[in-house]
Amino acid sequence: MKKYSFSVMLLAMMLVIAACGEADETGGDAEGDDDQTEETGDDNGDGDEETAADWASDVTVLTGGEQGVYFPLGGAMAQIISDNVDDVAASGVSTGASVVNVNDIQDGMGELALVQNDIAYFAQEGMIMFDENLDGFSGIATLYPEVVQIVALEDSGIETVDDLEGKRVAVGDQGSGTEANASQILESHGITYDDINPEYMAFGDAAGGLQDGNLDAAFITAGTPTGAIESLQANRDIVIVSINQDAIDDLTSEYPYYTEFTVDGDTYGTEDATTVAVQAMLIASNDLPEDQVYEMTRAIFENLDVIEGTHARGADITIESAQDGMSIDLHPGAERYFDEQ
Ligand code: GLU
């Protein structure tokens, strides 16, 4: 909301600065909600704190790389919002995924984002890769399992996680949830980035690197089937590497959001592979008013067929399962919507 009435806010801020000689550099992006009606200049003093003028008319949905699942699903959600919520135009943008997305939503660079539930939790708690608690966003819904898939070419001879030592391994984009998963899974097998040659890149580039022989393996945490793996598998015989059972036990007990998951051999024409999964979730900026999040949540959940038509994992999204694995506080607008169901 405020991001898109920035010039009005700026003017208001300049007046405030002129009057008080004091400036809040964030311009009220994450704070100062109380001043909001003044900033938008529509405060008629009727005590109605949420007028339509508080809504974000442009909504950016932060997704992931183009060959992942966030990108098409986030685009479908943006389309649903634009088509069904009056006076709101939403668009999906490609990003480095989860860690980047929570940082960007915190910084007011997006209104909605797709993120992993483990990463959202680490961000809200200020742990692992987050130095401080991020409180600028909250949850709408959990969506579908995101599976940690370790992909290698069949003729590479890589059969176990231990075989990755000394190899060129794509560990996800900089600032992705995938990258966090890669380092945790390697660590659970006693391997660090010093023992491999880590390469930071999006899924599509990782698949291309495997195909061209420039990489030996790639970590991909995403819904299945993942486009990048499907396109690789169309040209090469691949394996999905299993994680050792001991490591799975360690990971699921040390980190609260990993669950054991089997990638069925039918998914990519491989052997079954045992690994771990987290959940994809949709989060909203706390700058968005309750009513707007309510309406956007309603639009999405009343048009799940559109999402399902975009990617198979859309079929996992239901009202009933929308709070399973929810790792952070709910946005009041989402809470109201789900309470009513
Ligand atoms: N879960 C991935 C990440 O945050 C992105 C998945 C996707 O793009 O579908 O790294």
mmCIF file of C-alpha atoms and ligand atoms in Angstrom:
data_model
loop_
_atom_site.group_PDB
_atom_site.id
_atom_site.type_symbol
_atom_site.label_atom_id
_atom_site.label_comp_id
_atom_site.label_asym_id
_atom_site.label_seq_id
_atom_site.Cartn_x
_atom_site.Cartn_y
_atom_site.Cartn_z
ATOM 1 C CA MET A 1 0.000 0.000 0.000
ATOM 2 C CA LYS A 2 2.390 2.620 1.148
ATOM 3 C CA LYS A 3 5.000 1.636 -1.343
ATOM 4 C CA TYR A 4 2.623 2.606 -4.099
ATOM 5 C CA SER A 5 1.586 5.891 -2.668
ATOM 6 C CA PHE A 6 5.218 6.699 -2.166
ATOM 7 C CA SER A 7 5.188 10.154 -3.703
ATOM 8 C CA VAL A 8 2.275 11.150 -1.513
ATOM 9 C CA MET A 9 4.089 9.723 1.477
ATOM 10 C CA LEU A 10 7.283 11.459 0.527
ATOM 11 C CA LEU A 11 5.477 14.773 0.390
ATOM 12 C CA ALA A 12 3.854 14.070 3.726
ATOM 13 C CA MET A 13 7.201 13.080 5.182
ATOM 14 C CA MET A 14 8.866 16.220 3.903
ATOM 15 C CA LEU A 15 6.170 18.275 5.573
ATOM 16 C CA VAL A 16 6.708 16.318 8.772
ATOM 17 C CA ILE A 17 10.459 16.779 8.518
ATOM 18 C CA ALA A 18 9.991 20.472 7.916
ATOM 19 C CA ALA A 19 7.668 20.699 10.889
ATOM 20 C CA CYS A 20 9.592 18.565 13.367
ATOM 21 C CA GLY A 21 13.104 18.370 11.974
ATOM 22 C CA GLU A 22 12.936 14.634 12.409
ATOM 23 C CA ALA A 23 12.852 11.907 9.789
ATOM 24 C CA ASP A 24 12.085 8.222 9.749
ATOM 25 C CA GLU A 25 14.127 6.897 6.871
ATOM 26 C CA THR A 26 11.953 3.880 6.307
ATOM 27 C CA GLY A 27 9.173 6.264 5.445
ATOM 28 C CA GLY A 28 6.785 4.175 7.443
ATOM 29 C CA ASP A 29 7.262 1.201 5.154
ATOM 30 C CA ALA A 30 7.292 -1.243 7.988
ATOM 31 C CA GLU A 31 6.393 0.963 10.884
ATOM 32 C CA GLY A 32 4.260 3.949 11.600
ATOM 33 C CA ASP A 33 1.013 2.284 10.595
ATOM 34 C CA ASP A 34 -0.820 4.667 12.844
ATOM 35 C CA ASP A 35 0.160 7.521 10.588
ATOM 36 C CA GLN A 36 -1.114 5.804 7.544
ATOM 37 C CA THR A 37 -4.373 7.642 7.051
ATOM 38 C CA GLU A 38 -2.605 10.944 7.427
ATOM 39 C CA GLU A 39 -0.025 9.926 4.894
ATOM 40 C CA THR A 40 -2.569 8.927 2.319
ATOM 41 C CA GLY A 41 -4.388 12.147 3.035
ATOM 42 C CA ASP A 42 -7.809 10.574 3.283
ATOM 43 C CA ASP A 43 -8.364 10.633 6.989
ATOM 44 C CA ASN A 44 -11.846 11.958 7.491
ATOM 45 C CA GLY A 45 -11.692 11.307 11.184
ATOM 46 C CA ASP A 46 -14.470 8.771 11.083
ATOM 47 C CA GLY A 47 -12.375 6.229 12.904
ATOM 48 C CA ASP A 48 -12.465 3.840 9.958
ATOM 49 C CA GLU A 49 -8.861 2.760 9.924
ATOM 50 C CA GLU A 50 -9.053 0.638 6.804
ATOM 51 C CA THR A 51 -10.368 2.474 3.814
ATOM 52 C CA ALA A 52 -9.850 1.266 0.266
ATOM 53 C CA ALA A 53 -7.192 3.958 -0.055
ATOM 54 C CA ASP A 54 -5.001 1.927 2.309
ATOM 55 C CA TRP A 55 -4.944 -0.999 -0.074
ATOM 56 C CA ALA A 56 -1.951 -1.706 -2.290
ATOM 57 C CA SER A 57 -3.295 -1.243 -5.800
ATOM 58 C CA ASP A 58 -0.168 -2.900 -7.238
ATOM 59 C CA VAL A 59 0.795 -6.187 -5.654
ATOM 60 C CA THR A 60 4.140 -7.827 -6.390
ATOM 61 C CA VAL A 61 4.287 -11.578 -5.799
ATOM 62 C CA LEU A 62 7.894 -12.661 -5.156
ATOM 63 C CA THR A 63 8.496 -16.141 -6.573
ATOM 64 C CA GLY A 64 11.702 -17.992 -7.575
ATOM 65 C CA GLY A 65 13.661 -19.001 -10.666
ATOM 66 C CA GLU A 66 11.761 -19.480 -13.900
ATOM 67 C CA GLN A 67 12.253 -23.255 -14.011
ATOM 68 C CA GLY A 68 11.011 -23.799 -10.479
ATOM 69 C CA VAL A 69 7.447 -24.164 -9.247
ATOM 70 C CA TYR A 70 7.098 -20.848 -7.367
ATOM 71 C CA PHE A 71 7.345 -18.896 -10.599
ATOM 72 C CA PRO A 72 4.378 -20.453 -12.444
ATOM 73 C CA LEU A 73 2.265 -20.797 -9.285
ATOM 74 C CA GLY A 74 3.002 -17.254 -8.125
ATOM 75 C CA GLY A 75 2.115 -16.011 -11.600
ATOM 76 C CA ALA A 76 -1.188 -17.893 -11.449
ATOM 77 C CA MET A 77 -1.955 -16.404 -8.028
ATOM 78 C CA ALA A 78 -1.178 -12.924 -9.335
ATOM 79 C CA GLN A 79 -3.536 -13.501 -12.252
ATOM 80 C CA ILE A 80 -6.315 -14.698 -9.943
ATOM 81 C CA ILE A 81 -5.905 -11.636 -7.730
ATOM 82 C CA SER A 82 -5.937 -9.257 -10.699
ATOM 83 C CA ASP A 83 -9.041 -10.942 -12.114
ATOM 84 C CA ASN A 84 -11.016 -11.218 -8.892
ATOM 85 C CA VAL A 85 -10.041 -8.463 -6.470
ATOM 86 C CA ASP A 86 -11.340 -5.059 -7.482
ATOM 87 C CA ASP A 87 -8.788 -2.333 -8.119
ATOM 88 C CA VAL A 88 -5.791 -4.565 -7.468
ATOM 89 C CA ALA A 89 -3.270 -5.454 -10.190
ATOM 90 C CA ALA A 90 -0.847 -8.196 -9.165
ATOM 91 C CA SER A 91 2.201 -9.534 -10.945
ATOM 92 C CA GLY A 92 4.640 -12.350 -10.209
ATOM 93 C CA VAL A 93 8.368 -11.644 -10.404
ATOM 94 C CA SER A 94 11.284 -14.049 -10.662
ATOM 95 C CA THR A 95 13.717 -13.943 -7.718
ATOM 96 C CA GLY A 96 16.465 -15.945 -5.999
ATOM 97 C CA ALA A 97 13.659 -17.550 -3.886
ATOM 98 C CA SER A 98 12.998 -18.037 -0.168
ATOM 99 C CA VAL A 99 15.707 -16.156 1.733
ATOM 100 C CA VAL A 100 15.733 -13.306 -0.776
ATOM 101 C CA ASN A 101 11.932 -13.217 -0.666
ATOM 102 C CA VAL A 102 11.618 -12.826 3.098
ATOM 103 C CA ASN A 103 14.313 -10.134 3.097
ATOM 104 C CA ASP A 104 12.615 -8.327 0.212
ATOM 105 C CA ILE A 105 9.132 -8.473 1.729
ATOM 106 C CA GLN A 106 10.620 -7.169 4.968
ATOM 107 C CA ASP A 107 12.136 -4.282 2.981
ATOM 108 C CA GLY A 108 8.837 -3.422 1.293
ATOM 109 C CA MET A 109 9.880 -4.732 -2.134
ATOM 110 C CA GLY A 110 6.924 -7.072 -2.471
ATOM 111 C CA GLU A 111 3.507 -7.643 -0.921
ATOM 112 C CA LEU A 112 3.162 -11.422 -1.264
ATOM 113 C CA ALA A 113 5.844 -14.102 -1.494
ATOM 114 C CA LEU A 114 6.299 -17.820 -1.844
ATOM 115 C CA VAL A 115 8.792 -19.174 0.672
ATOM 116 C CA GLN A 116 9.723 -22.412 2.386
ATOM 117 C CA ASN A 117 8.173 -22.875 5.839
ATOM 118 C CA ASP A 118 11.607 -23.601 7.381
ATOM 119 C CA ILE A 119 13.067 -20.356 6.025
ATOM 120 C CA ALA A 120 10.047 -18.279 7.138
ATOM 121 C CA TYR A 121 10.490 -19.709 10.626
ATOM 122 C CA PHE A 122 14.237 -19.002 10.732
ATOM 123 C CA ALA A 123 13.495 -15.430 9.610
ATOM 124 C CA GLN A 124 10.821 -14.796 12.215
ATOM 125 C CA GLU A 125 13.037 -16.306 14.929
ATOM 126 C CA GLY A 126 16.220 -14.543 13.729
ATOM 127 C CA MET A 127 18.246 -17.755 13.471
ATOM 128 C CA ILE A 128 20.571 -19.639 11.079
ATOM 129 C CA MET A 129 21.036 -17.180 8.185
ATOM 130 C CA PHE A 130 19.054 -14.336 9.790
ATOM 131 C CA ASP A 131 20.869 -12.086 12.275
ATOM 132 C CA GLU A 132 17.688 -10.514 13.583
ATOM 133 C CA ASN A 133 14.001 -11.340 13.922
ATOM 134 C CA LEU A 134 12.107 -10.275 10.823
ATOM 135 C CA ASP A 135 8.575 -9.213 11.716
ATOM 136 C CA GLY A 136 7.412 -7.493 8.539
ATOM 137 C CA PHE A 137 5.386 -10.395 7.189
ATOM 138 C CA SER A 138 3.046 -13.147 8.289
ATOM 139 C CA GLY A 139 1.552 -16.332 6.949
ATOM 140 C CA ILE A 140 -1.411 -16.903 4.649
ATOM 141 C CA ALA A 141 -1.287 -20.623 3.887
ATOM 142 C CA THR A 142 0.955 -23.622 3.454
ATOM 143 C CA LEU A 143 0.676 -25.039 -0.042
ATOM 144 C CA TYR A 144 2.494 -28.246 -1.063
ATOM 145 C CA PRO A 145 5.587 -30.290 -0.196
ATOM 146 C CA GLU A 146 8.901 -29.041 -1.523
ATOM 147 C CA VAL A 147 11.239 -31.944 -1.899
ATOM 148 C CA VAL A 148 14.998 -31.753 -1.502
ATOM 149 C CA GLN A 149 16.066 -33.462 -4.730
ATOM 150 C CA ILE A 150 19.736 -34.241 -5.333
ATOM 151 C CA VAL A 151 20.062 -34.788 -9.063
ATOM 152 C CA ALA A 152 23.019 -36.343 -10.884
ATOM 153 C CA LEU A 153 23.599 -37.915 -14.279
ATOM 154 C CA GLU A 154 23.372 -41.682 -14.173
ATOM 155 C CA ASP A 155 26.824 -42.088 -15.726
ATOM 156 C CA SER A 156 28.459 -39.830 -13.102
ATOM 157 C CA GLY A 157 28.677 -42.771 -10.697
ATOM 158 C CA ILE A 158 27.202 -40.622 -7.904
ATOM 159 C CA GLU A 159 24.946 -42.870 -5.825
ATOM 160 C CA THR A 160 25.120 -41.443 -2.307
ATOM 161 C CA VAL A 161 25.531 -38.047 -0.679
ATOM 162 C CA ASP A 162 29.057 -39.107 0.354
ATOM 163 C CA ASP A 163 29.921 -39.457 -3.333
ATOM 164 C CA LEU A 164 29.488 -35.673 -3.704
ATOM 165 C CA GLU A 165 32.864 -35.047 -2.025
ATOM 166 C CA GLY A 166 35.257 -33.404 -4.458
ATOM 167 C CA LYS A 167 32.460 -32.849 -6.999
ATOM 168 C CA ARG A 168 31.038 -29.722 -8.661
ATOM 169 C CA VAL A 169 27.665 -29.312 -7.022
ATOM 170 C CA ALA A 170 24.989 -26.689 -7.696
ATOM 171 C CA VAL A 171 23.648 -25.777 -4.249
ATOM 172 C CA GLY A 172 20.796 -23.459 -5.320
ATOM 173 C CA ASP A 173 20.742 -19.764 -5.996
ATOM 174 C CA GLN A 174 22.360 -17.283 -3.607
ATOM 175 C CA GLY A 175 19.714 -16.586 -0.993
ATOM 176 C CA SER A 176 17.560 -19.586 -1.797
ATOM 177 C CA GLY A 177 16.000 -22.014 0.606
ATOM 178 C CA THR A 178 17.591 -24.719 -1.500
ATOM 179 C CA GLU A 179 21.035 -23.475 -0.540
ATOM 180 C CA ALA A 180 20.160 -23.656 3.155
ATOM 181 C CA ASN A 181 18.900 -27.218 2.676
ATOM 182 C CA ALA A 182 22.015 -28.201 0.719
ATOM 183 C CA SER A 183 24.386 -27.099 3.464
ATOM 184 C CA GLN A 184 22.281 -28.761 6.195
ATOM 185 C CA ILE A 185 22.049 -32.045 4.301
ATOM 186 C CA LEU A 186 25.742 -32.135 3.462
ATOM 187 C CA GLU A 187 26.523 -31.344 7.095
ATOM 188 C CA SER A 188 24.313 -34.215 8.239
ATOM 189 C CA HIS A 189 26.631 -36.475 6.216
ATOM 190 C CA GLY A 190 29.751 -34.839 7.678
ATOM 191 C CA ILE A 191 30.462 -32.867 4.469
ATOM 192 C CA THR A 192 31.089 -29.110 4.273
ATOM 193 C CA TYR A 193 31.367 -26.734 1.307
ATOM 194 C CA ASP A 194 35.161 -27.106 1.687
ATOM 195 C CA ASP A 195 34.769 -30.744 0.643
ATOM 196 C CA ILE A 196 32.868 -29.962 -2.591
ATOM 197 C CA ASN A 197 33.034 -27.274 -5.269
ATOM 198 C CA PRO A 198 29.788 -25.406 -4.572
ATOM 199 C CA GLU A 199 28.183 -23.458 -7.416
ATOM 200 C CA TYR A 200 25.369 -20.974 -6.723
ATOM 201 C CA MET A 201 22.770 -20.897 -9.467
ATOM 202 C CA ALA A 202 19.075 -21.120 -10.342
ATOM 203 C CA PHE A 203 17.544 -24.513 -11.153
ATOM 204 C CA GLY A 204 17.464 -23.923 -14.909
ATOM 205 C CA ASP A 205 21.191 -23.094 -14.995
ATOM 206 C CA ALA A 206 21.961 -26.093 -12.806
ATOM 207 C CA ALA A 207 20.089 -28.407 -15.187
ATOM 208 C CA GLY A 208 21.948 -26.848 -18.124
ATOM 209 C CA GLY A 209 25.279 -27.289 -16.301
ATOM 210 C CA LEU A 210 24.559 -30.971 -15.688
ATOM 211 C CA GLN A 211 23.530 -31.474 -19.280
ATOM 212 C CA ASP A 212 26.703 -29.796 -20.586
ATOM 213 C CA GLY A 213 28.993 -31.696 -18.229
ATOM 214 C CA ASN A 214 29.966 -28.585 -16.251
ATOM 215 C CA LEU A 215 28.412 -29.867 -13.044
ATOM 216 C CA ASP A 216 28.263 -33.259 -11.345
ATOM 217 C CA ALA A 217 25.148 -32.838 -9.216
ATOM 218 C CA ALA A 218 22.529 -30.287 -8.201
ATOM 219 C CA PHE A 219 20.351 -29.677 -5.153
ATOM 220 C CA ILE A 220 16.820 -28.635 -6.068
ATOM 221 C CA THR A 221 14.243 -28.011 -3.332
ATOM 222 C CA ALA A 222 10.920 -27.645 -5.097
ATOM 223 C CA GLY A 223 7.552 -29.212 -5.776
ATOM 224 C CA THR A 224 7.637 -32.294 -7.980
ATOM 225 C CA PRO A 225 7.883 -32.676 -10.869
ATOM 226 C CA THR A 226 10.257 -29.712 -11.137
ATOM 227 C CA GLY A 227 10.498 -28.242 -14.642
ATOM 228 C CA ALA A 228 14.293 -28.007 -14.581
ATOM 229 C CA ILE A 229 14.642 -31.722 -13.779
ATOM 230 C CA GLU A 230 12.038 -32.709 -16.353
ATOM 231 C CA SER A 231 13.883 -30.884 -19.108
ATOM 232 C CA LEU A 232 17.201 -32.450 -18.075
ATOM 233 C CA GLN A 233 15.630 -35.887 -17.897
ATOM 234 C CA ALA A 234 14.248 -35.458 -21.405
ATOM 235 C CA ASN A 235 17.848 -35.445 -22.673
ATOM 236 C CA ARG A 236 19.876 -37.479 -20.178
ATOM 237 C CA ASP A 237 19.522 -40.473 -17.863
ATOM 238 C CA ILE A 238 19.456 -39.132 -14.327
ATOM 239 C CA VAL A 239 19.461 -40.381 -10.759
ATOM 240 C CA ILE A 240 17.856 -38.826 -7.697
ATOM 241 C CA VAL A 241 20.288 -39.507 -4.858
ATOM 242 C CA SER A 242 18.872 -40.789 -1.563
ATOM 243 C CA ILE A 243 19.842 -39.292 1.792
ATOM 244 C CA ASN A 244 21.162 -41.801 4.386
ATOM 245 C CA GLN A 245 18.491 -42.880 6.875
ATOM 246 C CA ASP A 246 20.672 -41.783 9.832
ATOM 247 C CA ALA A 247 20.988 -38.341 8.295
ATOM 248 C CA ILE A 248 17.223 -38.166 7.718
ATOM 249 C CA ASP A 249 16.672 -39.026 11.385
ATOM 250 C CA ASP A 250 19.158 -36.334 12.453
ATOM 251 C CA LEU A 251 17.667 -33.717 10.132
ATOM 252 C CA THR A 252 14.063 -34.336 11.161
ATOM 253 C CA SER A 253 14.948 -34.173 14.846
ATOM 254 C CA GLU A 254 17.298 -31.163 14.622
ATOM 255 C CA TYR A 255 15.167 -29.001 12.320
ATOM 256 C CA PRO A 256 11.432 -28.888 13.009
ATOM 257 C CA TYR A 257 10.174 -28.581 9.424
ATOM 258 C CA TYR A 258 11.881 -31.446 7.616
ATOM 259 C CA THR A 259 9.788 -34.541 7.006
ATOM 260 C CA GLU A 260 10.888 -37.769 5.355
ATOM 261 C CA PHE A 261 9.733 -37.991 1.738
ATOM 262 C CA THR A 262 10.038 -40.573 -1.035
ATOM 263 C CA VAL A 263 10.394 -39.386 -4.612
ATOM 264 C CA ASP A 264 8.468 -41.998 -6.522
ATOM 265 C CA GLY A 265 10.433 -43.503 -9.405
ATOM 266 C CA ASP A 266 7.604 -42.606 -11.784
ATOM 267 C CA THR A 267 8.196 -38.914 -11.253
ATOM 268 C CA TYR A 268 11.272 -38.789 -13.506
ATOM 269 C CA GLY A 269 11.739 -42.419 -14.567
ATOM 270 C CA THR A 270 14.359 -43.158 -11.875
ATOM 271 C CA GLU A 271 14.577 -45.493 -8.873
ATOM 272 C CA ASP A 272 12.577 -44.366 -5.819
ATOM 273 C CA ALA A 273 14.668 -41.989 -3.706
ATOM 274 C CA THR A 274 14.358 -41.299 0.013
ATOM 275 C CA THR A 275 14.919 -37.709 1.018
ATOM 276 C CA VAL A 276 13.337 -34.904 3.048
ATOM 277 C CA ALA A 277 10.769 -32.238 2.261
ATOM 278 C CA VAL A 278 9.591 -28.920 3.671
ATOM 279 C CA GLN A 279 6.392 -27.036 2.791
ATOM 280 C CA ALA A 280 5.916 -24.168 0.388
ATOM 281 C CA MET A 281 3.924 -21.338 1.882
ATOM 282 C CA LEU A 282 2.432 -18.011 0.900
ATOM 283 C CA ILE A 283 3.252 -15.026 3.080
ATOM 284 C CA ALA A 284 1.997 -11.433 3.096
ATOM 285 C CA SER A 285 3.552 -8.140 4.088
ATOM 286 C CA ASN A 286 2.235 -6.820 7.382
ATOM 287 C CA ASP A 287 1.838 -3.478 5.595
ATOM 288 C CA LEU A 288 -1.202 -4.917 3.827
ATOM 289 C CA PRO A 289 -4.537 -4.196 5.494
ATOM 290 C CA GLU A 290 -6.553 -7.068 6.903
ATOM 291 C CA ASP A 291 -9.380 -6.623 4.403
ATOM 292 C CA GLN A 292 -7.075 -6.774 1.425
ATOM 293 C CA VAL A 293 -5.370 -9.956 2.595
ATOM 294 C CA TYR A 294 -8.792 -11.435 3.336
ATOM 295 C CA GLU A 295 -9.989 -10.674 -0.199
ATOM 296 C CA MET A 296 -6.803 -11.928 -1.849
ATOM 297 C CA THR A 297 -6.868 -15.132 0.205
ATOM 298 C CA ARG A 298 -10.514 -15.648 -0.698
ATOM 299 C CA ALA A 299 -9.822 -15.083 -4.395
ATOM 300 C CA ILE A 300 -6.986 -17.634 -4.391
ATOM 301 C CA PHE A 301 -8.907 -20.297 -2.479
ATOM 302 C CA GLU A 302 -12.026 -19.829 -4.614
ATOM 303 C CA ASN A 303 -9.981 -20.330 -7.793
ATOM 304 C CA LEU A 304 -7.765 -23.269 -6.947
ATOM 305 C CA ASP A 305 -8.656 -24.877 -10.278
ATOM 306 C CA VAL A 306 -6.616 -22.171 -12.037
ATOM 307 C CA ILE A 307 -3.601 -22.983 -9.875
ATOM 308 C CA GLU A 308 -4.041 -26.698 -10.394
ATOM 309 C CA GLY A 309 -4.136 -26.093 -14.140
ATOM 310 C CA THR A 310 -0.737 -24.403 -13.895
ATOM 311 C CA HIS A 311 1.224 -27.101 -12.049
ATOM 312 C CA ALA A 312 0.373 -30.529 -10.624
ATOM 313 C CA ARG A 313 1.245 -29.427 -7.073
ATOM 314 C CA GLY A 314 -1.634 -26.977 -7.227
ATOM 315 C CA ALA A 315 -3.811 -30.014 -6.470
ATOM 316 C CA ASP A 316 -2.252 -30.189 -2.976
ATOM 317 C CA ILE A 317 -3.543 -26.754 -2.010
ATOM 318 C CA THR A 318 -6.736 -27.013 0.027
ATOM 319 C CA ILE A 319 -8.515 -24.987 2.696
ATOM 320 C CA GLU A 320 -8.301 -28.009 5.022
ATOM 321 C CA SER A 321 -4.515 -28.369 4.786
ATOM 322 C CA ALA A 322 -3.703 -24.670 4.575
ATOM 323 C CA GLN A 323 -2.446 -24.449 8.155
ATOM 324 C CA ASP A 324 -0.510 -27.751 8.262
ATOM 325 C CA GLY A 325 3.123 -26.921 8.894
ATOM 326 C CA MET A 326 2.379 -23.187 9.245
ATOM 327 C CA SER A 327 5.587 -22.008 10.891
ATOM 328 C CA ILE A 328 4.852 -18.329 11.591
ATOM 329 C CA ASP A 329 2.013 -16.121 12.834
ATOM 330 C CA LEU A 330 -0.961 -15.793 10.509
ATOM 331 C CA HIS A 331 -1.875 -12.508 8.875
ATOM 332 C CA PRO A 332 -5.155 -11.275 10.438
ATOM 333 C CA GLY A 333 -6.814 -11.209 7.004
ATOM 334 C CA ALA A 334 -5.925 -14.853 6.362
ATOM 335 C CA GLU A 335 -6.912 -15.816 9.886
ATOM 336 C CA ARG A 336 -10.344 -14.274 9.410
ATOM 337 C CA TYR A 337 -10.807 -16.080 6.090
ATOM 338 C CA PHE A 338 -9.843 -19.524 7.440
ATOM 339 C CA ASP A 339 -11.832 -19.030 10.667
ATOM 340 C CA GLU A 340 -14.935 -18.488 8.562
ATOM 341 C CA GLN A 341 -14.530 -21.718 6.581
HETATM 342 N N1 GLU B 1 12.088 -23.677 -2.509
HETATM 343 C C1 GLU B 1 13.024 -23.076 -3.397
HETATM 344 C C2 GLU B 1 13.865 -22.068 -2.651
HETATM 345 O O1 GLU B 1 13.397 -21.264 -1.933
HETATM 346 C C3 GLU B 1 12.377 -22.452 -4.621
HETATM 347 C C4 GLU B 1 11.427 -23.402 -5.288
HETATM 348 C C5 GLU B 1 10.809 -22.957 -6.561
HETATM 349 O O2 GLU B 1 11.305 -22.014 -7.189
HETATM 350 O O3 GLU B 1 9.818 -23.580 -6.925
HETATM 351 O O4 GLU B 1 15.022 -22.126 -2.805
#
